[in-house]
Amino acid sequence: MIVSRSYEEFAEHRDRMEGSIGFVPTMGALHEGHLSLIRRAREENEHVIVSVFVNPTQFLEGEDLEKYPRREEADRKICELAGVDLLYMPTADQIYDEDELCIAAPKVRGYILEGARRPGHFDGMLQVVMKLLNLSRADRAYFGMKDAQQLVLIQRMVRHYFMKVEIVPCPIVRDPDGLALSSRNVYLSEEERRRALSISRSLKRAGKMIQGGEYEVSRIVEAMEGTLRPDVDELEYIAVVDRDFRPLERIVPGESIILVAAKVGSTRLIDNLWV
Ligand code: PAF
């Protein structure tokens, strides 16, 4: 595996690659969720590129940029064992210049739900993803469905900017107790982690109601609130949208996403169910 820190070195190695390329952009602190993306990229492509870059422009003032988990050595080992060919670990000055052209997230889809709680987050996320997709010139790029709004916005960017890469959505990976894997789970104390399980439980409950024929969003949301409220410290939202992030009043099977964002202690967690 080749590890590049500079853009020039990365570009040189990338240019030598022939055949299909699968790309997995990450912010590091790699876990099973990332590994599932890397494995899928490995299966479907001749070469696999991974980037590890904690992108400052997608963190808001007061968010956890400084304390975001960084585990470069472990990430490097994980990538090597997973059969990654090229690992890009740039510094911020390799990626950003001063006073540069910015990408703005769409005014509606980029500013509801996650975008409303974290205004500007998706601008920075799209900006770095555009850069990384251009750098890697991958045939396929792999993104987790846990960050559903991120995924849908990236799909829109690729469509709107006529980019040739195929965006491959990958299923959420959970711990055996149901907690969706996230690099931020390390912030949870044991007691908080136990309470955080109410998030996946509420989604499971919604799934069961839908299987039982309940499609009315208001009733599903009420039941989810009943599961969540006793355990989470702040329920930010429960939302039901279609696959293009338009709000729904009734579940449309095969076309709906149920989303939750909640704080447990000071940790903000998101999770969702595609139904
Ligand atoms: O999902 C993430 O880890 C990040 O938002 C991404 C896509 C790597 C961009 O920084």
PDB file of C-alpha atoms in Angstrom, residues 37-213:
ATOM      1  CA  LEU A  37     -17.229   0.355   2.251  1.00  0.00           C
ATOM      2  CA  ILE A  38     -13.595  -0.578   1.606  1.00  0.00           C
ATOM      3  CA  ARG A  39     -14.481  -4.278   1.188  1.00  0.00           C
ATOM      4  CA  ARG A  40     -17.198  -3.431  -1.276  1.00  0.00           C
ATOM      5  CA  ALA A  41     -14.825  -1.159  -3.210  1.00  0.00           C
ATOM      6  CA  ARG A  42     -12.265  -4.000  -3.193  1.00  0.00           C
ATOM      7  CA  GLU A  43     -14.826  -6.446  -4.609  1.00  0.00           C
ATOM      8  CA  GLU A  44     -16.028  -4.169  -7.370  1.00  0.00           C
ATOM      9  CA  ASN A  45     -12.824  -2.509  -8.625  1.00  0.00           C
ATOM     10  CA  GLU A  46      -9.293  -3.264  -9.698  1.00  0.00           C
ATOM     11  CA  HIS A  47      -7.826  -0.566  -7.436  1.00  0.00           C
ATOM     12  CA  VAL A  48      -8.971   0.943  -4.149  1.00  0.00           C
ATOM     13  CA  ILE A  49      -8.129   4.439  -2.953  1.00  0.00           C
ATOM     14  CA  VAL A  50      -9.003   5.651   0.563  1.00  0.00           C
ATOM     15  CA  SER A  51      -8.604   9.184   1.884  1.00  0.00           C
ATOM     16  CA  VAL A  52      -8.310  10.103   5.552  1.00  0.00           C
ATOM     17  CA  PHE A  53      -8.878  13.804   6.059  1.00  0.00           C
ATOM     18  CA  VAL A  54     -10.666  15.527   8.932  1.00  0.00           C
ATOM     19  CA  ASN A  55     -12.131  18.274   6.811  1.00  0.00           C
ATOM     20  CA  PRO A  56     -12.196  21.557   8.773  1.00  0.00           C
ATOM     21  CA  THR A  57     -14.700  23.302   6.482  1.00  0.00           C
ATOM     22  CA  GLN A  58     -17.548  20.952   7.409  1.00  0.00           C
ATOM     23  CA  PHE A  59     -17.243  21.651  11.143  1.00  0.00           C
ATOM     24  CA  LEU A  60     -19.099  24.620  12.562  1.00  0.00           C
ATOM     25  CA  GLU A  61     -17.703  27.010  15.151  1.00  0.00           C
ATOM     26  CA  GLY A  62     -17.893  25.229  18.530  1.00  0.00           C
ATOM     27  CA  GLU A  63     -18.177  21.722  17.052  1.00  0.00           C
ATOM     28  CA  ASP A  64     -15.751  18.888  17.753  1.00  0.00           C
ATOM     29  CA  LEU A  65     -13.054  19.583  15.096  1.00  0.00           C
ATOM     30  CA  GLU A  66     -10.265  19.692  17.699  1.00  0.00           C
ATOM     31  CA  LYS A  67     -11.324  16.622  19.610  1.00  0.00           C
ATOM     32  CA  TYR A  68     -12.529  14.579  16.592  1.00  0.00           C
ATOM     33  CA  PRO A  69     -10.810  11.170  17.006  1.00  0.00           C
ATOM     34  CA  ARG A  70      -7.545  10.901  15.037  1.00  0.00           C
ATOM     35  CA  ARG A  71      -5.879   7.506  14.789  1.00  0.00           C
ATOM     36  CA  GLU A  72      -3.529   7.684  11.842  1.00  0.00           C
ATOM     37  CA  GLU A  73      -1.386   4.682  12.666  1.00  0.00           C
ATOM     38  CA  ALA A  74      -4.375   2.391  13.280  1.00  0.00           C
ATOM     39  CA  ASP A  75      -6.113   3.703  10.132  1.00  0.00           C
ATOM     40  CA  ARG A  76      -3.040   2.974   8.092  1.00  0.00           C
ATOM     41  CA  LYS A  77      -2.887  -0.624   9.396  1.00  0.00           C
ATOM     42  CA  ILE A  78      -6.590  -1.193   8.818  1.00  0.00           C
ATOM     43  CA  CYS A  79      -6.285   0.032   5.216  1.00  0.00           C
ATOM     44  CA  GLU A  80      -3.247  -2.108   4.586  1.00  0.00           C
ATOM     45  CA  LEU A  81      -4.990  -5.242   5.906  1.00  0.00           C
ATOM     46  CA  ALA A  82      -8.114  -4.437   3.893  1.00  0.00           C
ATOM     47  CA  GLY A  83      -6.132  -4.409   0.652  1.00  0.00           C
ATOM     48  CA  VAL A  84      -6.183  -0.662  -0.063  1.00  0.00           C
ATOM     49  CA  ASP A  85      -3.752   0.291  -2.845  1.00  0.00           C
ATOM     50  CA  LEU A  86      -3.390   4.008  -2.237  1.00  0.00           C
ATOM     51  CA  LEU A  87      -4.068   5.887   0.996  1.00  0.00           C
ATOM     52  CA  TYR A  88      -4.208   9.669   0.839  1.00  0.00           C
ATOM     53  CA  MET A  89      -3.649  11.464   4.159  1.00  0.00           C
ATOM     54  CA  PRO A  90      -3.285  15.122   3.230  1.00  0.00           C
ATOM     55  CA  THR A  91      -2.872  18.096   5.506  1.00  0.00           C
ATOM     56  CA  ALA A  92      -5.366  20.964   5.216  1.00  0.00           C
ATOM     57  CA  ASP A  93      -2.930  23.149   3.273  1.00  0.00           C
ATOM     58  CA  GLN A  94      -2.695  20.430   0.602  1.00  0.00           C
ATOM     59  CA  ILE A  95      -6.430  20.636   0.078  1.00  0.00           C
ATOM     60  CA  TYR A  96      -7.270  24.312   0.633  1.00  0.00           C
ATOM     61  CA  ASP A  97      -5.942  27.606  -0.609  1.00  0.00           C
ATOM     62  CA  GLU A  98      -6.879  30.981   0.832  1.00  0.00           C
ATOM     63  CA  ASP A  99      -9.865  32.805  -0.623  1.00  0.00           C
ATOM     64  CA  GLU A 100     -11.040  29.965  -2.772  1.00  0.00           C
ATOM     65  CA  LEU A 101     -14.129  29.383  -4.802  1.00  0.00           C
ATOM     66  CA  CYS A 102     -16.793  27.711  -2.666  1.00  0.00           C
ATOM     67  CA  ILE A 103     -19.535  25.243  -3.356  1.00  0.00           C
ATOM     68  CA  ALA A 104     -22.903  25.979  -1.809  1.00  0.00           C
ATOM     69  CA  ALA A 105     -25.300  23.220  -0.789  1.00  0.00           C
ATOM     70  CA  PRO A 106     -28.795  23.465  -2.325  1.00  0.00           C
ATOM     71  CA  LYS A 107     -30.932  26.083  -0.573  1.00  0.00           C
ATOM     72  CA  VAL A 108     -33.682  23.654   0.454  1.00  0.00           C
ATOM     73  CA  ARG A 109     -32.191  20.183   0.774  1.00  0.00           C
ATOM     74  CA  GLY A 110     -28.931  21.534   2.160  1.00  0.00           C
ATOM     75  CA  TYR A 111     -30.637  23.603   4.865  1.00  0.00           C
ATOM     76  CA  ILE A 112     -33.255  21.289   6.344  1.00  0.00           C
ATOM     77  CA  LEU A 113     -32.728  18.662   9.087  1.00  0.00           C
ATOM     78  CA  GLU A 114     -28.930  18.268   9.458  1.00  0.00           C
ATOM     79  CA  GLY A 115     -28.430  21.432   7.424  1.00  0.00           C
ATOM     80  CA  ALA A 116     -30.755  23.417   9.716  1.00  0.00           C
ATOM     81  CA  ARG A 117     -28.903  22.245  12.853  1.00  0.00           C
ATOM     82  CA  ARG A 118     -25.491  22.616  11.250  1.00  0.00           C
ATOM     83  CA  PRO A 119     -25.842  25.497   8.758  1.00  0.00           C
ATOM     84  CA  GLY A 120     -22.915  25.505   6.334  1.00  0.00           C
ATOM     85  CA  HIS A 121     -21.893  21.936   7.178  1.00  0.00           C
ATOM     86  CA  PHE A 122     -23.000  20.600   3.813  1.00  0.00           C
ATOM     87  CA  ASP A 123     -21.240  23.414   1.925  1.00  0.00           C
ATOM     88  CA  GLY A 124     -17.920  22.300   3.403  1.00  0.00           C
ATOM     89  CA  MET A 125     -18.725  18.618   2.982  1.00  0.00           C
ATOM     90  CA  LEU A 126     -19.629  19.024  -0.708  1.00  0.00           C
ATOM     91  CA  GLN A 127     -16.581  21.190  -1.314  1.00  0.00           C
ATOM     92  CA  VAL A 128     -14.174  18.543  -0.015  1.00  0.00           C
ATOM     93  CA  VAL A 129     -16.016  15.645  -1.660  1.00  0.00           C
ATOM     94  CA  MET A 130     -15.867  17.444  -5.018  1.00  0.00           C
ATOM     95  CA  LYS A 131     -12.125  17.964  -4.567  1.00  0.00           C
ATOM     96  CA  LEU A 132     -11.503  14.359  -3.500  1.00  0.00           C
ATOM     97  CA  LEU A 133     -13.613  12.923  -6.330  1.00  0.00           C
ATOM     98  CA  ASN A 134     -11.712  15.064  -8.839  1.00  0.00           C
ATOM     99  CA  LEU A 135      -8.372  14.045  -7.351  1.00  0.00           C
ATOM    100  CA  SER A 136      -9.123  10.329  -7.299  1.00  0.00           C
ATOM    101  CA  ARG A 137     -10.905  10.283 -10.692  1.00  0.00           C
ATOM    102  CA  ALA A 138     -12.622   7.159  -9.368  1.00  0.00           C
ATOM    103  CA  ASP A 139     -15.145   5.121 -11.311  1.00  0.00           C
ATOM    104  CA  ARG A 140     -17.124   4.449  -8.138  1.00  0.00           C
ATOM    105  CA  ALA A 141     -17.226   6.176  -4.762  1.00  0.00           C
ATOM    106  CA  TYR A 142     -18.705   4.508  -1.698  1.00  0.00           C
ATOM    107  CA  PHE A 143     -20.779   6.293   0.959  1.00  0.00           C
ATOM    108  CA  GLY A 144     -22.667   4.991   3.994  1.00  0.00           C
ATOM    109  CA  MET A 145     -26.449   5.316   4.134  1.00  0.00           C
ATOM    110  CA  LYS A 146     -26.209   6.425   7.778  1.00  0.00           C
ATOM    111  CA  ASP A 147     -25.398   9.930   6.555  1.00  0.00           C
ATOM    112  CA  ALA A 148     -28.496   9.848   4.378  1.00  0.00           C
ATOM    113  CA  GLN A 149     -28.741  13.576   3.682  1.00  0.00           C
ATOM    114  CA  GLN A 150     -25.031  13.749   2.860  1.00  0.00           C
ATOM    115  CA  LEU A 151     -25.456  10.847   0.444  1.00  0.00           C
ATOM    116  CA  VAL A 152     -28.445  12.385  -1.329  1.00  0.00           C
ATOM    117  CA  LEU A 153     -26.674  15.764  -1.643  1.00  0.00           C
ATOM    118  CA  ILE A 154     -23.575  14.108  -3.098  1.00  0.00           C
ATOM    119  CA  GLN A 155     -25.756  12.257  -5.614  1.00  0.00           C
ATOM    120  CA  ARG A 156     -27.330  15.585  -6.595  1.00  0.00           C
ATOM    121  CA  MET A 157     -23.940  17.297  -6.908  1.00  0.00           C
ATOM    122  CA  VAL A 158     -22.661  14.525  -9.160  1.00  0.00           C
ATOM    123  CA  ARG A 159     -25.782  14.820 -11.309  1.00  0.00           C
ATOM    124  CA  HIS A 160     -25.835  18.627 -11.430  1.00  0.00           C
ATOM    125  CA  TYR A 161     -22.127  18.974 -12.210  1.00  0.00           C
ATOM    126  CA  PHE A 162     -22.122  16.151 -14.795  1.00  0.00           C
ATOM    127  CA  MET A 163     -19.484  14.233 -12.884  1.00  0.00           C
ATOM    128  CA  LYS A 164     -18.828  10.763 -14.217  1.00  0.00           C
ATOM    129  CA  VAL A 165     -18.309   8.912 -10.949  1.00  0.00           C
ATOM    130  CA  GLU A 166     -20.926   6.374  -9.787  1.00  0.00           C
ATOM    131  CA  ILE A 167     -22.034   6.968  -6.195  1.00  0.00           C
ATOM    132  CA  VAL A 168     -22.589   3.637  -4.435  1.00  0.00           C
ATOM    133  CA  PRO A 169     -24.798   3.783  -1.298  1.00  0.00           C
ATOM    134  CA  CYS A 170     -23.814   1.176   1.319  1.00  0.00           C
ATOM    135  CA  PRO A 171     -25.983  -0.174   4.170  1.00  0.00           C
ATOM    136  CA  ILE A 172     -25.620   1.016   7.762  1.00  0.00           C
ATOM    137  CA  VAL A 173     -23.396  -1.211   9.897  1.00  0.00           C
ATOM    138  CA  ARG A 174     -24.517  -1.741  13.500  1.00  0.00           C
ATOM    139  CA  ASP A 175     -23.010  -3.158  16.668  1.00  0.00           C
ATOM    140  CA  PRO A 176     -24.757  -6.372  17.800  1.00  0.00           C
ATOM    141  CA  ASP A 177     -26.853  -4.278  20.250  1.00  0.00           C
ATOM    142  CA  GLY A 178     -28.171  -2.152  17.361  1.00  0.00           C
ATOM    143  CA  LEU A 179     -26.136   1.057  17.761  1.00  0.00           C
ATOM    144  CA  ALA A 180     -25.197   2.402  14.324  1.00  0.00           C
ATOM    145  CA  LEU A 181     -21.410   2.612  14.023  1.00  0.00           C
ATOM    146  CA  SER A 182     -19.985   6.112  14.101  1.00  0.00           C
ATOM    147  CA  SER A 183     -16.567   7.544  14.899  1.00  0.00           C
ATOM    148  CA  ARG A 184     -18.362   9.727  17.460  1.00  0.00           C
ATOM    149  CA  ASN A 185     -19.565   6.701  19.491  1.00  0.00           C
ATOM    150  CA  VAL A 186     -16.221   6.841  21.351  1.00  0.00           C
ATOM    151  CA  TYR A 187     -17.499   9.956  23.138  1.00  0.00           C
ATOM    152  CA  LEU A 188     -20.296   7.964  24.841  1.00  0.00           C
ATOM    153  CA  SER A 189     -19.906   6.771  28.437  1.00  0.00           C
ATOM    154  CA  GLU A 190     -21.231   3.295  29.195  1.00  0.00           C
ATOM    155  CA  GLU A 191     -24.421   4.727  30.631  1.00  0.00           C
ATOM    156  CA  GLU A 192     -24.911   7.082  27.653  1.00  0.00           C
ATOM    157  CA  ARG A 193     -24.307   4.263  25.237  1.00  0.00           C
ATOM    158  CA  ARG A 194     -27.066   2.247  26.897  1.00  0.00           C
ATOM    159  CA  ARG A 195     -29.470   5.194  26.526  1.00  0.00           C
ATOM    160  CA  ALA A 196     -28.328   5.774  22.924  1.00  0.00           C
ATOM    161  CA  LEU A 197     -29.749   2.377  22.014  1.00  0.00           C
ATOM    162  CA  SER A 198     -33.221   3.941  22.163  1.00  0.00           C
ATOM    163  CA  ILE A 199     -32.406   5.528  18.780  1.00  0.00           C
ATOM    164  CA  SER A 200     -32.078   2.240  16.865  1.00  0.00           C
ATOM    165  CA  ARG A 201     -34.931   0.801  18.989  1.00  0.00           C
ATOM    166  CA  SER A 202     -37.225   3.611  17.889  1.00  0.00           C
ATOM    167  CA  LEU A 203     -36.399   2.926  14.242  1.00  0.00           C
ATOM    168  CA  LYS A 204     -36.976  -0.789  14.734  1.00  0.00           C
ATOM    169  CA  ARG A 205     -40.349   0.019  16.260  1.00  0.00           C
ATOM    170  CA  ALA A 206     -41.197   2.188  13.242  1.00  0.00           C
ATOM    171  CA  GLY A 207     -40.164  -0.646  10.925  1.00  0.00           C
ATOM    172  CA  LYS A 208     -42.435  -3.091  12.762  1.00  0.00           C
ATOM    173  CA  MET A 209     -45.387  -0.683  12.595  1.00  0.00           C
ATOM    174  CA  ILE A 210     -44.875  -0.315   8.848  1.00  0.00           C
ATOM    175  CA  GLN A 211     -44.662  -4.076   8.411  1.00  0.00           C
ATOM    176  CA  GLY A 212     -47.943  -4.256  10.284  1.00  0.00           C
ATOM    177  CA  GLY A 213     -49.541  -1.887   7.752  1.00  0.00           C
TER     178      GLY A 213
END
